[in-house]
Short mmCIF file of C-alpha atoms in Angstrom, two decimals:
data_model
loop_
_atom_site.label_atom_id
_atom_site.label_comp_id
_atom_site.label_asym_id
_atom_site.label_seq_id
_atom_site.Cartn_x
_atom_site.Cartn_y
_atom_site.Cartn_z
CA UNK E 207 5.23 3.75 -15.18
CA UNK E 208 8.83 4.22 -13.03
CA UNK E 209 8.57 3.38 -9.14
CA UNK E 210 10.50 6.97 -8.90
CA UNK E 211 7.35 8.39 -11.10
CA UNK E 212 4.84 8.48 -8.07
CA UNK E 213 4.00 9.65 -5.24
CA UNK E 214 6.24 9.19 -2.23
CA UNK E 215 2.97 7.26 -0.33
CA UNK E 216 2.42 4.95 -3.25
CA UNK E 217 6.85 4.70 -3.91
CA UNK E 218 6.35 3.36 0.01
CA UNK E 219 3.03 0.33 -0.29
CA UNK E 220 5.07 -0.67 -4.12
CA UNK E 221 8.12 -1.06 -2.24
CA UNK E 222 6.76 -2.83 1.22
CA UNK E 223 4.73 -5.11 -2.29
CA UNK E 224 7.53 -5.68 -3.43
CA UNK E 225 8.69 -7.58 -0.54
CA UNK E 226 9.40 -11.09 -0.23
CA UNK E 227 6.57 -10.77 2.82
CA UNK E 228 3.87 -9.22 0.06
CA UNK E 229 4.81 -11.47 -2.68
CA UNK E 230 3.04 -13.84 -0.60
CA UNK E 231 0.31 -11.38 -0.38
CA UNK E 232 -0.58 -9.81 2.28
CA UNK E 233 -3.90 -7.69 4.33
CA UNK E 234 -4.32 -3.81 3.84
CA UNK E 235 -4.23 -3.82 7.49
CA UNK E 236 -1.11 -6.36 7.67
CA UNK E 237 0.49 -3.29 5.17
CA UNK E 238 -0.63 -0.56 7.50
CA UNK E 239 1.46 -2.02 9.81
CA UNK E 240 4.10 -2.92 7.21
CA UNK E 241 4.11 1.28 7.21
CA UNK E 242 3.92 2.00 10.79
CA UNK E 243 0.08 3.02 10.73
CA UNK E 244 -2.26 2.47 12.88
CA UNK E 245 -4.36 -0.52 11.73
CA UNK E 246 -7.30 0.79 11.63
CA UNK E 247 -10.60 -0.02 9.58
CA UNK E 248 -10.19 3.77 8.43
CA UNK E 249 -6.26 3.90 7.75
CA UNK E 250 -7.62 -0.08 5.72
CA UNK E 251 -9.69 1.64 3.64
CA UNK E 252 -7.35 4.58 2.06
CA UNK E 253 -4.72 1.82 1.70
CA UNK E 254 -7.35 -0.71 -0.45
CA UNK E 255 -8.05 2.45 -2.48
CA UNK E 256 -4.51 2.99 -3.05
CA UNK E 257 -3.69 -0.41 -4.33
CA UNK E 258 -6.49 -0.34 -6.55
CA UNK E 259 -4.94 2.94 -7.96
CA UNK E 260 -1.44 1.63 -7.79
CA UNK E 261 -3.22 -2.63 -9.42
CA UNK E 262 -5.22 -0.32 -12.74
CA UNK E 263 -2.00 1.30 -13.62
CA UNK E 264 0.40 -1.30 -14.04
#
């Protein structure tokens, strides 16, 4: 699936994960901060579920 077919939130997450920092590995809180979100548990859980969906889609 092309990244352009994804929703904008997923595209932003994917671009951060594909960056140099994301390739080294990131925790969901770090991803939240990189996306400009608060590093609170609720945001981490939301991003974790989105990351799992992205991984499932390949």
